[in-house]
PDB file of C-alpha atoms in Angstrom:
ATOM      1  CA  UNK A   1     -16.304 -24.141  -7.894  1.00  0.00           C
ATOM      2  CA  UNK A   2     -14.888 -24.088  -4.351  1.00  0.00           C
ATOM      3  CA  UNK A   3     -12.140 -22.394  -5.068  1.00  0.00           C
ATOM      4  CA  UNK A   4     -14.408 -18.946  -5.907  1.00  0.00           C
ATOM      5  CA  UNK A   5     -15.073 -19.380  -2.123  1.00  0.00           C
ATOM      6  CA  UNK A   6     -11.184 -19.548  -0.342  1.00  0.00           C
ATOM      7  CA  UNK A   7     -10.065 -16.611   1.248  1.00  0.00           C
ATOM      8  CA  UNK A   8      -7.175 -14.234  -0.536  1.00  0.00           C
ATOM      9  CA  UNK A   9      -4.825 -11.721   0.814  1.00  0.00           C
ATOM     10  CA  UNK A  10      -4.663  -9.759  -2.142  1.00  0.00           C
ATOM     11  CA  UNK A  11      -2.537  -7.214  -3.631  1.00  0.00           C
ATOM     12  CA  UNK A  12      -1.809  -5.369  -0.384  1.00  0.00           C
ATOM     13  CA  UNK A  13       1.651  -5.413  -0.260  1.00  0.00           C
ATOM     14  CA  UNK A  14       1.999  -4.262  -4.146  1.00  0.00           C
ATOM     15  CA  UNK A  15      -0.572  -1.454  -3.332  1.00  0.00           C
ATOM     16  CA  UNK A  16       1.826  -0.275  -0.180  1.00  0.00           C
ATOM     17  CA  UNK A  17       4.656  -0.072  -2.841  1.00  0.00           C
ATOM     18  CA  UNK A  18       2.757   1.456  -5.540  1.00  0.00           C
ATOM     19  CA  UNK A  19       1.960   4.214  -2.933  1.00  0.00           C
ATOM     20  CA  UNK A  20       5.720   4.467  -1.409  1.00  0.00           C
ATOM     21  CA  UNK A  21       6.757   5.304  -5.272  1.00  0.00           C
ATOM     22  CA  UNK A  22       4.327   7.908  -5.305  1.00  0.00           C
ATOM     23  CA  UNK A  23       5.558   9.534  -1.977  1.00  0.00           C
ATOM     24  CA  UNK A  24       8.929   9.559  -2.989  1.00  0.00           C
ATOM     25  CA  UNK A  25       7.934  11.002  -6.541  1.00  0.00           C
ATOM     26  CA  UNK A  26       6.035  13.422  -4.688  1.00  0.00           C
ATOM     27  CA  UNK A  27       9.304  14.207  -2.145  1.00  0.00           C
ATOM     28  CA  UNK A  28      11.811  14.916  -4.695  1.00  0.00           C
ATOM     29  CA  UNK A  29       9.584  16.961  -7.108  1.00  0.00           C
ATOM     30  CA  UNK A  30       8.802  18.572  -3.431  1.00  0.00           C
ATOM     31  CA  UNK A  31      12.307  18.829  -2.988  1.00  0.00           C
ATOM     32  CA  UNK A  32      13.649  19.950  -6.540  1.00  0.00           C
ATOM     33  CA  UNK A  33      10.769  23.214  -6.537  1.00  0.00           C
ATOM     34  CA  UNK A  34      12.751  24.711  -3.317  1.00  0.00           C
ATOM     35  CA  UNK A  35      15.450  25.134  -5.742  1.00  0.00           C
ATOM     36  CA  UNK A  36      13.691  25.990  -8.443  1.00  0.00           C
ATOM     37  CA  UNK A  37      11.422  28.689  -7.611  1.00  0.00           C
ATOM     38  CA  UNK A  38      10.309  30.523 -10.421  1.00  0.00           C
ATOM     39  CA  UNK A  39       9.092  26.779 -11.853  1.00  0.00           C
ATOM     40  CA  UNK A  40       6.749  26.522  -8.508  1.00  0.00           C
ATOM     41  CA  UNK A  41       3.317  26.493 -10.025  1.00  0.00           C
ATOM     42  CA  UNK A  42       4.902  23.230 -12.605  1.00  0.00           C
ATOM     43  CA  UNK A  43       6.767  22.057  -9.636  1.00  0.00           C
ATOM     44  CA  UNK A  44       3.318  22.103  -7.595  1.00  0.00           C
ATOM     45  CA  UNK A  45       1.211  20.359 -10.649  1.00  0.00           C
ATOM     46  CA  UNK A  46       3.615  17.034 -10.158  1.00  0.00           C
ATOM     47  CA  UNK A  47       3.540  17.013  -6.777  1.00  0.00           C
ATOM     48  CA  UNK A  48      -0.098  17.217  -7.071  1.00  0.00           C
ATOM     49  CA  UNK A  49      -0.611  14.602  -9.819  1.00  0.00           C
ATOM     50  CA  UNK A  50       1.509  11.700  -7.156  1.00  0.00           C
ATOM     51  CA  UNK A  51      -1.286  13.057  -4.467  1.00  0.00           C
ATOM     52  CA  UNK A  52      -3.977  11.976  -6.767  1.00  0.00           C
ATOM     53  CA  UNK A  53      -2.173   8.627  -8.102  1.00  0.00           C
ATOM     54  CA  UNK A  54      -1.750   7.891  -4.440  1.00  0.00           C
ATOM     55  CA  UNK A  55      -4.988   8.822  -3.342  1.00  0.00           C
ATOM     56  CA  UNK A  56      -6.736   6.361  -5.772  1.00  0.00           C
ATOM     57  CA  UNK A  57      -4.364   3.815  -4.337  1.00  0.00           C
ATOM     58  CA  UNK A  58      -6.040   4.327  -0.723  1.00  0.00           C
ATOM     59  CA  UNK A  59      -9.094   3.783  -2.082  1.00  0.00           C
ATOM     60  CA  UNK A  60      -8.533   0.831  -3.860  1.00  0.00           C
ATOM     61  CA  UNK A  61      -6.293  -0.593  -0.758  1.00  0.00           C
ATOM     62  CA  UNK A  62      -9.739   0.378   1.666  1.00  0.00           C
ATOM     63  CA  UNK A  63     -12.006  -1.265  -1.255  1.00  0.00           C
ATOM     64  CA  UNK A  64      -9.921  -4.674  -1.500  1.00  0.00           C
ATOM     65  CA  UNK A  65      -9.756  -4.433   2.557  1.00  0.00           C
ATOM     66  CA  UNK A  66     -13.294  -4.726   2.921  1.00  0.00           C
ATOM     67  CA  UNK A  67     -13.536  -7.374   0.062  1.00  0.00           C
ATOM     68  CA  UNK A  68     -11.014  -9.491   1.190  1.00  0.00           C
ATOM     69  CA  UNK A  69     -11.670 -12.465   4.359  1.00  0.00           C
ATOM     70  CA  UNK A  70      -7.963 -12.750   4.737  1.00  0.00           C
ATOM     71  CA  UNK A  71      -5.425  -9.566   4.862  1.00  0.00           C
ATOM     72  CA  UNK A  72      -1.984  -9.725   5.902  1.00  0.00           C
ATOM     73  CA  UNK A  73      -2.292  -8.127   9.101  1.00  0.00           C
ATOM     74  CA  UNK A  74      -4.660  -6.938  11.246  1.00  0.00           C
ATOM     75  CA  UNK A  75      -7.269  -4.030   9.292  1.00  0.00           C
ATOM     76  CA  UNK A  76      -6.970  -1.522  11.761  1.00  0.00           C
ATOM     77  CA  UNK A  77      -3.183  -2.028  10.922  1.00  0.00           C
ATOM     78  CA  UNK A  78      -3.630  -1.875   6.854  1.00  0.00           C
ATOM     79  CA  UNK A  79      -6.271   1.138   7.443  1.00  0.00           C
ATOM     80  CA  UNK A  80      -3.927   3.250   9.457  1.00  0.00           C
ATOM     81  CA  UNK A  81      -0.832   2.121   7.646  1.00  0.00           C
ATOM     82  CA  UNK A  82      -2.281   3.496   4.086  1.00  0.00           C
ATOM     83  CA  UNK A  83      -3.988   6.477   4.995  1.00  0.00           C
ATOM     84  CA  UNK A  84      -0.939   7.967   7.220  1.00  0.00           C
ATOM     85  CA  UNK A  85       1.127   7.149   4.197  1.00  0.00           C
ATOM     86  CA  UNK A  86      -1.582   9.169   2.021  1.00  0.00           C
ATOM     87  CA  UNK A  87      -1.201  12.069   4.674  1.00  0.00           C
ATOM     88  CA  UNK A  88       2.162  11.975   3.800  1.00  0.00           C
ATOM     89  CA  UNK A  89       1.462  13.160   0.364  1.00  0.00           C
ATOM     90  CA  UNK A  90      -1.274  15.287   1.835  1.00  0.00           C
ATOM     91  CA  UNK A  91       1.008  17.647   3.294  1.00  0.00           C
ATOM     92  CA  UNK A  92       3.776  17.589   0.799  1.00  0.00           C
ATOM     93  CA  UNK A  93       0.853  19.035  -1.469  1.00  0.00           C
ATOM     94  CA  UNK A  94      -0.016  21.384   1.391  1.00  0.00           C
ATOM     95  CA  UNK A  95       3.486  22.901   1.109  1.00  0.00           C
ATOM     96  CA  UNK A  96       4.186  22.909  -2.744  1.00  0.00           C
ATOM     97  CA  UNK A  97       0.966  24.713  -2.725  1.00  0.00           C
ATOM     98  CA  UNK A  98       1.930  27.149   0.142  1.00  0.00           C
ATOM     99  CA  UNK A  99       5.185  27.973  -1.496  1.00  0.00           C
ATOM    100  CA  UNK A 100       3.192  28.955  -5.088  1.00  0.00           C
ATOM    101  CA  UNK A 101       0.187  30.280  -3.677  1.00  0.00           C
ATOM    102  CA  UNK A 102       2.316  33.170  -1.685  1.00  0.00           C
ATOM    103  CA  UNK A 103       4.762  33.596  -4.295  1.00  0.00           C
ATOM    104  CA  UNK A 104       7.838  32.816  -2.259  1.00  0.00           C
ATOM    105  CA  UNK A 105      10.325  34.040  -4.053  1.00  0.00           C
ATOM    106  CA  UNK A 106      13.279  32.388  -1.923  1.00  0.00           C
ATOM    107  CA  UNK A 107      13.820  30.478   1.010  1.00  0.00           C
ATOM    108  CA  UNK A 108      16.536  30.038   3.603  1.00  0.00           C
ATOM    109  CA  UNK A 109      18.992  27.257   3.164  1.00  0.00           C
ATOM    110  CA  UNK A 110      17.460  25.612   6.001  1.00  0.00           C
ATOM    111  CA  UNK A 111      14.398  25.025   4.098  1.00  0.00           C
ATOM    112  CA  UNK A 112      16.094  23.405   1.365  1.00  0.00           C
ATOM    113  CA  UNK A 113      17.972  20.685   3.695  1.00  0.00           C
ATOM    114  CA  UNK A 114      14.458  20.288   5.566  1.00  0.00           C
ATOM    115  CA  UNK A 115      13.723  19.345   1.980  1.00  0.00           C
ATOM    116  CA  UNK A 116      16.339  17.218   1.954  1.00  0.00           C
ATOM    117  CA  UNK A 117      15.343  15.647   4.874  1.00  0.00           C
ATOM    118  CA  UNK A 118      12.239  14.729   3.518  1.00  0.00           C
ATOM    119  CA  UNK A 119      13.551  12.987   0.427  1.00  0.00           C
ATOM    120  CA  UNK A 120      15.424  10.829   2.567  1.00  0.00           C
ATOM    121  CA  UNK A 121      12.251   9.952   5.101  1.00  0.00           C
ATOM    122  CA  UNK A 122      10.030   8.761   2.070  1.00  0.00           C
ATOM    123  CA  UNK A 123      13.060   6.948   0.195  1.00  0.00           C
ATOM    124  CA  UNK A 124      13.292   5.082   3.926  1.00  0.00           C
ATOM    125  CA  UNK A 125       9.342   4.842   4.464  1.00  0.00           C
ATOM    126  CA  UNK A 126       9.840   3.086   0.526  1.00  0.00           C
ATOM    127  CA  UNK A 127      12.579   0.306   1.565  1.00  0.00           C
ATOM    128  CA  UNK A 128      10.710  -0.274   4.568  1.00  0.00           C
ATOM    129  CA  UNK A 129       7.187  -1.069   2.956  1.00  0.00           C
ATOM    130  CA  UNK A 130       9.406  -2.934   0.542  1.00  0.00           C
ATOM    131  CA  UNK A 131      10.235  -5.508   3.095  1.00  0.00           C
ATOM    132  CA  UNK A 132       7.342  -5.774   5.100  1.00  0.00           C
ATOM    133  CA  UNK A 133       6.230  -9.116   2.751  1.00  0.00           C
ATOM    134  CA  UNK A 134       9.150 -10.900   4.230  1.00  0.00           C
ATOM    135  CA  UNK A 135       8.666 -10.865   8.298  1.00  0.00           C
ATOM    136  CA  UNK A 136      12.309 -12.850   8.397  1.00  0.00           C
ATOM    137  CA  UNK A 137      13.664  -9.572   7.411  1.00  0.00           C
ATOM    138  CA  UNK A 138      12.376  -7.801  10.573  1.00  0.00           C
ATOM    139  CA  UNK A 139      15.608  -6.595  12.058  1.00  0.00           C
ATOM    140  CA  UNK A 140      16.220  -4.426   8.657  1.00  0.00           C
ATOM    141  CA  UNK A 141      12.747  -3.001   8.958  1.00  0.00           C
ATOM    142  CA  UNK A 142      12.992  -2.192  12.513  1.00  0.00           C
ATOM    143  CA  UNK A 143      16.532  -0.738  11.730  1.00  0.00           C
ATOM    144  CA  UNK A 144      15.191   1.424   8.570  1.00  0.00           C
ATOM    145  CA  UNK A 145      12.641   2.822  11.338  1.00  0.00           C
ATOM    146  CA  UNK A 146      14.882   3.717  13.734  1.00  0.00           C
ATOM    147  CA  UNK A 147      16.875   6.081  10.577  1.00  0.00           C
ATOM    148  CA  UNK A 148      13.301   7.525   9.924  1.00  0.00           C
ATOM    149  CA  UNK A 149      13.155   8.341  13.920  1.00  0.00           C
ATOM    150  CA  UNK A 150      16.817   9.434  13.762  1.00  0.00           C
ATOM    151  CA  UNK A 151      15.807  11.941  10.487  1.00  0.00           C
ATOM    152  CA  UNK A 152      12.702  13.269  11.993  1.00  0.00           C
ATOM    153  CA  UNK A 153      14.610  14.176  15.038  1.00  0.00           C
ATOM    154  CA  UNK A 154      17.182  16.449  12.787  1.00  0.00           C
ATOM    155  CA  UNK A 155      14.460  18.137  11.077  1.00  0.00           C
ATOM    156  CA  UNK A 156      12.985  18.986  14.227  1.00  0.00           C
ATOM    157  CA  UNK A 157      16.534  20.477  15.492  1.00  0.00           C
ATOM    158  CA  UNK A 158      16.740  22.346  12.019  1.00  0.00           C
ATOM    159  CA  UNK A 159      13.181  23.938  12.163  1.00  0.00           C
ATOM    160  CA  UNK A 160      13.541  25.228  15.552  1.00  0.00           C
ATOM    161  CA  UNK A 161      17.167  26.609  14.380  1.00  0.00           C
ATOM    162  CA  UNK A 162      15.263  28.110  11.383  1.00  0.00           C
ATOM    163  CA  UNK A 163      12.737  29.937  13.435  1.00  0.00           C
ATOM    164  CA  UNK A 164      15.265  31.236  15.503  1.00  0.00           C
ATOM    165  CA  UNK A 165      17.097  32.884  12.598  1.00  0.00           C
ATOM    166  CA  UNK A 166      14.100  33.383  11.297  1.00  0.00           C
ATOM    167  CA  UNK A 167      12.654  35.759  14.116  1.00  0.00           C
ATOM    168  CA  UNK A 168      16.181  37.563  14.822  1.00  0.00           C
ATOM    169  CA  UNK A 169      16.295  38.448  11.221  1.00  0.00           C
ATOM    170  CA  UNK A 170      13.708  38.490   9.043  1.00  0.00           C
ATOM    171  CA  UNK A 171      12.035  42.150   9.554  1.00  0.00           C
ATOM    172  CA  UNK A 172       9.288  42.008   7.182  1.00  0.00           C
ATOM    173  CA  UNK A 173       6.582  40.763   8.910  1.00  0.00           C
ATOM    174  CA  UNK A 174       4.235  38.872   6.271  1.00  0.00           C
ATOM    175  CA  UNK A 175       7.453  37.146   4.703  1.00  0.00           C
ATOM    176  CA  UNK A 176       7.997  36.042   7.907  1.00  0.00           C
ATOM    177  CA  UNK A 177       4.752  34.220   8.158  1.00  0.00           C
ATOM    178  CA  UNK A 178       5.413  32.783   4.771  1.00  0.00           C
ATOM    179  CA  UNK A 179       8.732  31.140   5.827  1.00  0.00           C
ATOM    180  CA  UNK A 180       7.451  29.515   9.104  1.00  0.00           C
ATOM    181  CA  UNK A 181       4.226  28.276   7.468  1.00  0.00           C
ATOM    182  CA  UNK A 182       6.421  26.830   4.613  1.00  0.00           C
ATOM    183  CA  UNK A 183       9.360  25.348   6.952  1.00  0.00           C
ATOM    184  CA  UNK A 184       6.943  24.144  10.422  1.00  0.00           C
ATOM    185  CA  UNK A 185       4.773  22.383   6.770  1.00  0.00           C
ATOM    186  CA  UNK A 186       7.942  20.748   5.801  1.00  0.00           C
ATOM    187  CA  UNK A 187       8.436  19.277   9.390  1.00  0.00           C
ATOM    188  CA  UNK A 188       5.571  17.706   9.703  1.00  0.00           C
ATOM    189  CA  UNK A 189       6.181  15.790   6.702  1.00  0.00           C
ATOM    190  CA  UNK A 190       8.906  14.596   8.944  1.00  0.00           C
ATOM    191  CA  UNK A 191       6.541  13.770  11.842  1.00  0.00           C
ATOM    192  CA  UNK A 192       4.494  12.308   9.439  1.00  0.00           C
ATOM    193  CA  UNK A 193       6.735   9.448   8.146  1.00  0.00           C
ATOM    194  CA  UNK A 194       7.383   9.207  11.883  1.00  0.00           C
ATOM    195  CA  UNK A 195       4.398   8.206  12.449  1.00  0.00           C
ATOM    196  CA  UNK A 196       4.507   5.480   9.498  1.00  0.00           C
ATOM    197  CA  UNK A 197       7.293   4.255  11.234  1.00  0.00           C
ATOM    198  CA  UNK A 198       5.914   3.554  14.219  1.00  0.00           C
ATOM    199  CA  UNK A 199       2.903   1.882  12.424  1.00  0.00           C
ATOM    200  CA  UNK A 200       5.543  -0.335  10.938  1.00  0.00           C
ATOM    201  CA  UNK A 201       7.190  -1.122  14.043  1.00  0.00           C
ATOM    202  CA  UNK A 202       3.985  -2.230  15.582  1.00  0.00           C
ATOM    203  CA  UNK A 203       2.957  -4.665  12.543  1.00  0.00           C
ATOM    204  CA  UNK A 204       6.314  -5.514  13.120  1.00  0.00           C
ATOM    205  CA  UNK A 205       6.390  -6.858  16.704  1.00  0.00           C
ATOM    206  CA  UNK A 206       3.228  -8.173  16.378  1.00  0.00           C
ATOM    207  CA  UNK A 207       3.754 -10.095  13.618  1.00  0.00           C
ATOM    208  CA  UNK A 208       7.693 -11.159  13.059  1.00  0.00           C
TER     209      UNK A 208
END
């Protein structure tokens, strides 16, 4: 009967992954529509369908928060951990959308590797939540942040390469609001996972 009254961690770190699997799902599909444009509104409906899955799984990481006496880490640190994670997918649904809703019908190979770039954040953003059970493995996490600083900081160069090309070249003027909306979207994604990062490194140091 006391047992029913001992404080759990729960699920937390399974509920990270879960949500890591979504982003990356999310990246890729993100990733395959800029090279697959006339399958943009199909592209968009994935994309949108691992927003959703990893929506619920903010929820239910907020819900067993709250119902839990012992967590991990700190709250604060689980809160903002999971729902920058969720913005993640927030704005990778912000950009499929973009991209179908004004009917891009091609974008500069700069957009594509920005893309890229993304892919490779989220895959990093999943190894790292994949480790942070196991605070004896700190050093690899702290390294696997440092390559999600490292790739934020190239799609920053590339954007501000793109807009440069962009503005020198690009004469019609509404396609050229389409293309910055859709690459400065794709960057932030960047930023985003950034910003994971650094919410990593903090459990990190505080708790390794």
């Amino acid at each position: 009967m006391f047992g029913r009254f001992m404080p759990t961690e729960g699920k937390f770190f399974e509920l990270f992954n879960q949500h890591a699997a979504c982003m990356v799902a999310g990246s890729r599909e993100l990733s395959a529509m800029l090279n697959d444009l006339p399958n943009a509104e199909a592209r968009t409906v994935a994309v949108q369908n691992n927003e959703k899955k990893a929506d619920r799984i903010t929820h239910e990481t907020i819900d067993l928060m709250h119902k839990t006496f012992i967590t991990p880490f700190d709250r604060d640190e689980i809160h903002k951990l999971i729902s920058t994670m969720d913005d993640i997918l927030d704005l990778m649904e912000d950009v499929a959308t973009a991209v179908w809703m004004y009917d891009i019908k091609s974008v500069p190979t700069e957009a594509r590797t920005l893309g890229e770039i993304c892919v490779k954040c989220c895959e990093r953003v999943q190894s790292t939540v994949a480790l942070l059970h196991d605070m004896d493995r700190a050093r690899e996490i702290l390294k696997l942040c440092e390559e999600i600083d490292g790739l934020e900081s190239d799609a920053d160069r590339l954007l501000r390469a793109s807009l440069s090309k962009l503005f020198r070249e690009e004469s019609d003027v509404k396609e050229l609001i389409k293309q910055k909306a859709v690459s400065e979207l794709l960057e932030s994604v960047t930023d985003k996972c950034e910003d994971v990062a650094n919410i990593i490194e903090g459990i990190v140091l505080e708790n390794a």
